[in-house]
Structure formats: structure tokens, C-alpha cells
Amino acid sequence: MAVVQKALQGYQYVFDELSDPRTKEWLFVSGPGPLLTILASYLYFCTKAGPKYMETRKPYSLKNIVFAYNIFQIILSVYITYLGVYFVFTEKYVNGCYSVDTSENPTAMRWASGVWWFYFGKITELLDTVFFVLRKKDRQISFLHLYHHTIMPIIGFIGIKYAAGGQAIPEGSINAFIHVIMYTYYLISGLGPQYQKYLWWKKYLTSMQLVQFCIVAFLNVNSFLSQSCNYPKYLSVIVLINCILFFVLFGMFFYENYIAANNKEKKSTKKDL
């Protein structure tokens, strides 16, 4: 009983006493249970139940649903990008960091709500993989894809739970800006093969993602080294490590799909000549 009591006390300390009192009652924020349930269900469906269900079925079209979903993600990403730009031009970057305003004034609450919308967006983005499964596009469900979609909601949860504002705003807006472009690409590609000629810029999207990781990593190194910033040091470390992992994984993807593939195509062309 003593062990259970200590565990409960530890849980209460971490997820109640340490958390931001302004956001702890918000949707999907009170504790880790709802998010972990969503992520466990997501991984089980996308790796086991979904492929098994689709094994003997034809792929679903979902064209209208996916179109509406892409529009939603673009609108949400534009809003978060706008919020980040407004934040940078109105808040002070002091000693290499944006501190979190933990007050309940309207501006601070607006920044906190922006972090929640980023977090909510990462939860809704899990539908990317669900749509892949239902459309039988299993080739696109790689380790990189699953890792990316699983870790981002977790980082979003930590952000809204313990650092609802400050440094999280510009970091989230950089990611949101990339997603505006990414979901615009998805939107156009879903319109039909006649629009493929307008998607020549696909490889540059991956390049932008790599630049994104470098910028966010730089921001977190600065915030970690800052002596006067209240942005959690452990969160800077988590995000920095994740940026490094993403840079390696996306870098490998870029090399395999654009550099190595291009070299292979050139060699094949020379042989034909």
C-alpha cells in the first residue's frame, strides 16, 4: 500500500502540482491518460487492426473527407503561424529566450490557447495515417511517419501542460508554417493526376523541414543556456534531441528519395545511351 500511495503522490505532484494551473482542466490536458489512450489506439489500428481489416477490402476513396481535412489543417496551421508572427513582433526575446507569462491576463491566455491549438492539431494529424490505411497506401506508413505522428502530440502535451506560452509559440509557428505548405501539397495532389505537374516543388518541402529542425534546435540551445528564462530546461532538451533525430531521419529520407534515386536514374539513362 505504501508503494501505491507514493506512486499516487508522485503522479499528483507531476501532473497536478507542477502543471500550469491555467490549462490543467482543458481538453486532453488534465492528465496523460486520454492522450496515451489515443496514441495506443492509433498505433494498434495503423499497424495491426487497420491493415488486417483492409486485407480483403478495396481501398476507400475518401476524396471529399480528405479534401475537407486538408482544408481544416491548412486553416489551423495558418492561424498558428499568424499567432507566432504576432508573438515575435510583440514579445521580448531576452537573453536568448522567450519566457512564459504564467499570468491570467488576456494576452498570456491567448498565447496559452495557441499552444493548445498546436497540441490539438497534432492529435488531429493522426488521421493522416488512418487515411493511408483505409486507402491502402501502406508504403507511406514508415517508421519515420509513425514516430513523427506519435512523438509530436506528446511534445505538445508537455508544452501545454507545463509551458503554455513563451518559447513554445515561435517554435510551434515555424512547424505550422511548414504544415501550411505540406497540406497545400496534399490538397493539390488529391485533386487528380492532371494537377501533378504543379507539384514539382515536393523535394523542396523536405528541405524546408530540415531547415525547420535547425532553427528550432538553435532556439532550444539558446533557451537552455539562458540563465534568466523560465522556459523549462528539460523541455528544451527533449525538443533538441527530437530535432536531431528528425534531422537524421528526414535527411535519410531526402537522400534516398532524391539524391540516391536521382543518381540511379542518371546511371540508368547512361546505360540506355
Short mmCIF file of C-alpha atoms in Angstrom, two decimals:
data_model
loop_
_atom_site.label_atom_id
_atom_site.label_comp_id
_atom_site.label_asym_id
_atom_site.label_seq_id
_atom_site.Cartn_x
_atom_site.Cartn_y
_atom_site.Cartn_z
CA MET A 1 0.00 0.00 0.00
CA ALA A 2 2.87 2.35 0.79
CA VAL A 3 4.28 1.90 -2.72
CA VAL A 4 0.88 2.58 -4.30
CA GLN A 5 0.42 5.65 -2.11
CA LYS A 6 3.82 7.02 -3.08
CA ALA A 7 3.07 6.36 -6.74
CA LEU A 8 -0.22 8.25 -6.47
CA GLN A 9 1.52 11.11 -4.67
CA GLY A 10 4.18 11.20 -7.39
CA TYR A 11 1.50 11.21 -10.09
CA GLN A 12 -0.34 14.06 -8.36
CA TYR A 13 2.88 16.01 -7.97
CA VAL A 14 3.93 15.66 -11.61
CA PHE A 15 0.56 16.04 -13.29
CA ASP A 16 -1.15 18.41 -10.87
CA GLU A 17 1.18 20.43 -8.67
CA LEU A 18 3.87 21.03 -11.33
CA SER A 19 1.44 21.74 -14.16
CA ASP A 20 0.23 25.12 -15.33
CA PRO A 21 -2.97 25.75 -13.30
CA ARG A 22 -4.43 27.77 -16.18
CA THR A 23 -4.57 24.84 -18.59
CA LYS A 24 -4.86 21.69 -16.49
CA GLU A 25 -8.63 21.45 -16.96
CA TRP A 26 -8.52 21.97 -20.74
CA LEU A 27 -9.45 19.18 -23.16
CA PHE A 28 -6.83 16.38 -23.32
CA VAL A 29 -4.64 18.22 -20.77
CA SER A 30 -5.78 17.10 -17.29
CA GLY A 31 -3.58 14.00 -17.34
CA PRO A 32 -1.71 11.68 -19.72
CA GLY A 33 -4.50 9.08 -19.81
CA PRO A 34 -6.59 10.47 -22.71
CA LEU A 35 -3.57 11.13 -24.94
CA LEU A 36 -1.93 7.77 -24.22
CA THR A 37 -5.23 6.02 -24.99
CA ILE A 38 -5.50 7.89 -28.29
CA LEU A 39 -1.88 7.09 -29.23
CA ALA A 40 -2.16 3.41 -28.25
CA SER A 41 -5.36 3.08 -30.31
CA TYR A 42 -3.71 4.91 -33.20
CA LEU A 43 -0.64 2.66 -33.28
CA TYR A 44 -2.70 -0.51 -32.88
CA PHE A 45 -5.09 0.44 -35.67
CA CYS A 46 -2.39 1.64 -38.07
CA THR A 47 -0.03 -1.29 -37.60
CA LYS A 48 -2.37 -4.21 -36.78
CA ALA A 49 -6.15 -3.83 -36.84
CA GLY A 50 -6.39 -1.46 -39.81
CA PRO A 51 -4.21 -3.41 -42.29
CA LYS A 52 -5.91 -6.65 -41.25
CA TYR A 53 -9.36 -5.10 -41.76
CA MET A 54 -8.37 -3.78 -45.20
CA GLU A 55 -6.66 -7.01 -46.25
CA THR A 56 -9.67 -8.34 -48.16
CA ARG A 57 -11.28 -5.00 -48.97
CA LYS A 58 -10.84 -2.48 -51.73
CA PRO A 59 -9.31 0.87 -50.76
CA TYR A 60 -11.78 3.54 -49.74
CA SER A 61 -11.82 6.71 -51.84
CA LEU A 62 -12.41 9.25 -49.02
CA LYS A 63 -11.74 12.04 -51.53
CA ASN A 64 -14.21 14.54 -50.08
CA ILE A 65 -13.29 13.71 -46.48
CA VAL A 66 -9.58 14.08 -47.14
CA PHE A 67 -10.18 17.31 -49.06
CA ALA A 68 -12.10 18.80 -46.09
CA TYR A 69 -9.45 17.50 -43.68
CA ASN A 70 -6.64 19.17 -45.65
CA ILE A 71 -8.56 22.46 -45.70
CA PHE A 72 -9.00 22.25 -41.92
CA GLN A 73 -5.29 21.60 -41.38
CA ILE A 74 -4.32 24.50 -43.65
CA ILE A 75 -6.64 26.92 -41.82
CA LEU A 76 -5.41 25.76 -38.40
CA SER A 77 -1.76 26.00 -39.48
CA VAL A 78 -2.28 29.49 -40.94
CA TYR A 79 -3.80 30.62 -37.63
CA ILE A 80 -0.90 29.22 -35.56
CA THR A 81 1.61 30.77 -38.00
CA TYR A 82 -0.11 34.14 -37.69
CA LEU A 83 -0.11 33.83 -33.91
CA GLY A 84 3.63 33.09 -33.92
CA VAL A 85 4.46 36.07 -36.15
CA TYR A 86 2.36 38.37 -33.97
CA PHE A 87 4.07 36.95 -30.87
CA VAL A 88 7.58 37.59 -32.21
CA PHE A 89 6.75 41.21 -33.05
CA THR A 90 5.09 41.95 -29.70
CA GLU A 91 7.01 39.90 -27.11
CA LYS A 92 10.61 40.42 -25.98
CA TYR A 93 13.38 37.94 -26.76
CA VAL A 94 15.53 38.34 -23.65
CA ASN A 95 18.91 36.62 -23.20
CA GLY A 96 18.23 34.10 -25.94
CA CYS A 97 14.76 33.03 -24.83
CA TYR A 98 11.07 33.87 -24.71
CA SER A 99 9.87 33.37 -21.14
CA VAL A 100 6.42 32.00 -20.35
CA ASP A 101 3.92 34.52 -18.99
CA THR A 102 2.03 32.45 -16.40
CA SER A 103 -0.47 35.18 -15.53
CA GLU A 104 -4.13 35.10 -16.49
CA ASN A 105 -4.17 38.37 -18.40
CA PRO A 106 -5.86 38.19 -21.86
CA THR A 107 -2.57 38.26 -23.80
CA ALA A 108 -0.98 35.46 -21.77
CA MET A 109 -4.14 33.36 -22.09
CA ARG A 110 -4.10 33.94 -25.84
CA TRP A 111 -0.58 32.52 -26.05
CA ALA A 112 -1.65 29.58 -23.88
CA SER A 113 -4.62 28.87 -26.16
CA GLY A 114 -2.26 28.99 -29.14
CA VAL A 115 -0.16 26.21 -27.58
CA TRP A 116 -3.35 24.18 -27.04
CA TRP A 117 -4.39 24.58 -30.67
CA PHE A 118 -0.94 23.38 -31.74
CA TYR A 119 -1.34 20.36 -29.45
CA PHE A 120 -4.86 19.69 -30.74
CA GLY A 121 -3.58 19.93 -34.30
CA LYS A 122 -1.01 17.21 -33.60
CA ILE A 123 -3.77 14.94 -32.33
CA THR A 124 -5.92 15.51 -35.42
CA GLU A 125 -2.90 14.86 -37.66
CA LEU A 126 -3.04 11.23 -36.56
CA LEU A 127 -5.78 10.95 -39.18
CA ASP A 128 -3.05 11.21 -41.84
CA THR A 129 -2.07 7.62 -41.13
CA VAL A 130 -5.64 6.42 -40.65
CA PHE A 131 -6.44 7.68 -44.14
CA PHE A 132 -3.35 5.92 -45.51
CA VAL A 133 -4.56 2.64 -44.02
CA LEU A 134 -8.13 2.99 -45.30
CA ARG A 135 -6.86 3.94 -48.77
CA LYS A 136 -4.35 1.05 -48.68
CA LYS A 137 -1.34 3.31 -49.10
CA ASP A 138 0.74 1.21 -46.73
CA ARG A 139 4.02 2.17 -48.43
CA GLN A 140 3.72 5.62 -46.90
CA ILE A 141 3.44 4.27 -43.35
CA SER A 142 7.13 4.16 -42.48
CA PHE A 143 8.91 4.20 -39.13
CA LEU A 144 9.60 7.90 -39.70
CA HIS A 145 5.91 8.58 -40.30
CA LEU A 146 4.74 6.68 -37.19
CA TYR A 147 7.46 8.13 -34.96
CA HIS A 148 6.75 11.66 -36.14
CA HIS A 149 3.00 11.40 -35.58
CA THR A 150 3.40 9.74 -32.18
CA ILE A 151 6.07 11.97 -30.63
CA MET A 152 4.62 15.34 -31.68
CA PRO A 153 1.37 15.03 -29.64
CA ILE A 154 3.50 14.01 -26.63
CA ILE A 155 5.68 17.10 -27.01
CA GLY A 156 2.53 19.16 -27.49
CA PHE A 157 1.08 17.72 -24.27
CA ILE A 158 4.21 18.61 -22.30
CA GLY A 159 4.14 22.10 -23.76
CA ILE A 160 0.50 22.88 -22.92
CA LYS A 161 0.78 21.15 -19.53
CA TYR A 162 3.94 22.88 -18.28
CA ALA A 163 4.93 25.72 -20.63
CA ALA A 164 1.80 27.23 -22.19
CA GLY A 165 3.37 30.17 -23.95
CA GLY A 166 6.80 31.74 -24.34
CA GLN A 167 9.31 29.79 -26.42
CA ALA A 168 6.65 27.28 -27.46
CA ILE A 169 4.87 29.89 -29.60
CA PRO A 170 7.58 30.69 -32.19
CA GLU A 171 8.67 27.04 -32.30
CA GLY A 172 5.12 25.90 -32.98
CA SER A 173 4.57 28.61 -35.58
CA ILE A 174 7.64 27.50 -37.55
CA ASN A 175 6.24 23.99 -37.66
CA ALA A 176 2.79 25.33 -38.56
CA PHE A 177 4.21 27.33 -41.47
CA ILE A 178 5.75 24.14 -42.89
CA HIS A 179 2.41 22.41 -42.46
CA VAL A 180 0.61 25.13 -44.41
CA ILE A 181 2.81 24.23 -47.36
CA MET A 182 2.65 20.50 -46.70
CA TYR A 183 -1.14 20.28 -46.51
CA THR A 184 -1.43 22.56 -49.54
CA TYR A 185 0.68 19.95 -51.36
CA TYR A 186 -1.64 17.18 -50.12
CA LEU A 187 -4.67 19.22 -51.19
CA ILE A 188 -3.40 19.74 -54.74
CA SER A 189 -2.19 16.15 -55.13
CA GLY A 190 -5.63 14.90 -54.11
CA LEU A 191 -7.34 16.83 -56.90
CA GLY A 192 -6.25 14.32 -59.51
CA PRO A 193 -3.36 13.30 -61.81
CA GLN A 194 -3.88 16.36 -64.02
CA TYR A 195 -2.55 18.52 -61.19
CA GLN A 196 0.69 16.56 -60.67
CA LYS A 197 2.58 18.95 -62.94
CA TYR A 198 2.07 21.67 -60.33
CA LEU A 199 3.80 19.61 -57.63
CA TRP A 200 7.39 19.89 -58.90
CA TRP A 201 8.35 21.51 -55.58
CA LYS A 202 7.81 18.37 -53.49
CA LYS A 203 11.50 17.82 -52.70
CA TYR A 204 11.87 21.41 -51.51
CA LEU A 205 9.27 20.68 -48.84
CA THR A 206 11.61 18.14 -47.26
CA SER A 207 14.46 20.67 -47.49
CA MET A 208 12.31 23.20 -45.63
CA GLN A 209 11.60 20.61 -42.94
CA LEU A 210 15.35 20.09 -42.47
CA VAL A 211 15.86 23.86 -42.13
CA GLN A 212 12.99 23.94 -39.64
CA PHE A 213 14.74 21.42 -37.38
CA CYS A 214 17.92 23.51 -37.42
CA ILE A 215 16.09 26.70 -36.45
CA VAL A 216 14.10 25.04 -33.65
CA ALA A 217 17.27 23.33 -32.39
CA PHE A 218 19.03 26.72 -32.31
CA LEU A 219 16.18 28.27 -30.32
CA ASN A 220 16.28 25.46 -27.78
CA VAL A 221 20.06 25.61 -27.35
CA ASN A 222 19.67 29.32 -26.59
CA SER A 223 16.81 28.79 -24.15
CA PHE A 224 18.73 26.00 -22.39
CA LEU A 225 21.78 28.23 -21.95
CA SER A 226 19.75 31.25 -20.85
CA GLN A 227 20.07 31.98 -17.13
CA SER A 228 17.03 34.24 -16.86
CA CYS A 229 14.39 32.29 -18.80
CA ASN A 230 11.63 30.32 -17.08
CA TYR A 231 11.04 28.08 -20.11
CA PRO A 232 11.64 24.52 -18.77
CA LYS A 233 15.20 23.32 -19.41
CA TYR A 234 14.07 19.70 -19.70
CA LEU A 235 11.63 20.67 -22.45
CA SER A 236 14.46 22.38 -24.35
CA VAL A 237 16.49 19.15 -24.07
CA ILE A 238 13.57 16.99 -25.23
CA VAL A 239 12.86 19.20 -28.23
CA LEU A 240 16.57 19.47 -29.09
CA ILE A 241 17.05 15.69 -29.05
CA ASN A 242 13.91 15.28 -31.14
CA CYS A 243 15.18 17.85 -33.67
CA ILE A 244 18.41 15.90 -34.05
CA LEU A 245 16.52 12.62 -34.55
CA PHE A 246 14.17 14.24 -37.04
CA PHE A 247 17.07 15.80 -38.92
CA VAL A 248 18.75 12.38 -39.27
CA LEU A 249 15.54 10.56 -40.26
CA PHE A 250 14.30 13.22 -42.69
CA GLY A 251 17.85 13.58 -44.02
CA MET A 252 17.95 9.86 -44.78
CA PHE A 253 14.56 10.14 -46.46
CA PHE A 254 15.78 13.07 -48.57
CA TYR A 255 18.96 11.25 -49.58
CA GLU A 256 17.20 8.00 -50.51
CA ASN A 257 14.33 9.62 -52.43
CA TYR A 258 16.06 12.49 -54.17
CA ILE A 259 19.84 12.12 -54.23
CA ALA A 260 20.30 8.34 -54.46
CA ALA A 261 17.23 7.94 -56.69
CA ASN A 262 18.44 10.72 -58.97
CA ASN A 263 21.91 9.17 -59.24
CA LYS A 264 20.37 5.80 -60.02
CA GLU A 265 18.21 7.37 -62.74
CA LYS A 266 21.25 9.09 -64.30
CA LYS A 267 23.20 5.81 -64.38
CA SER A 268 20.24 4.05 -65.97
CA THR A 269 19.99 6.79 -68.63
CA LYS A 270 23.70 6.48 -69.46
CA LYS A 271 23.36 2.73 -69.90
CA ASP A 272 20.44 3.20 -72.28
CA LEU A 273 22.55 5.58 -74.36
#
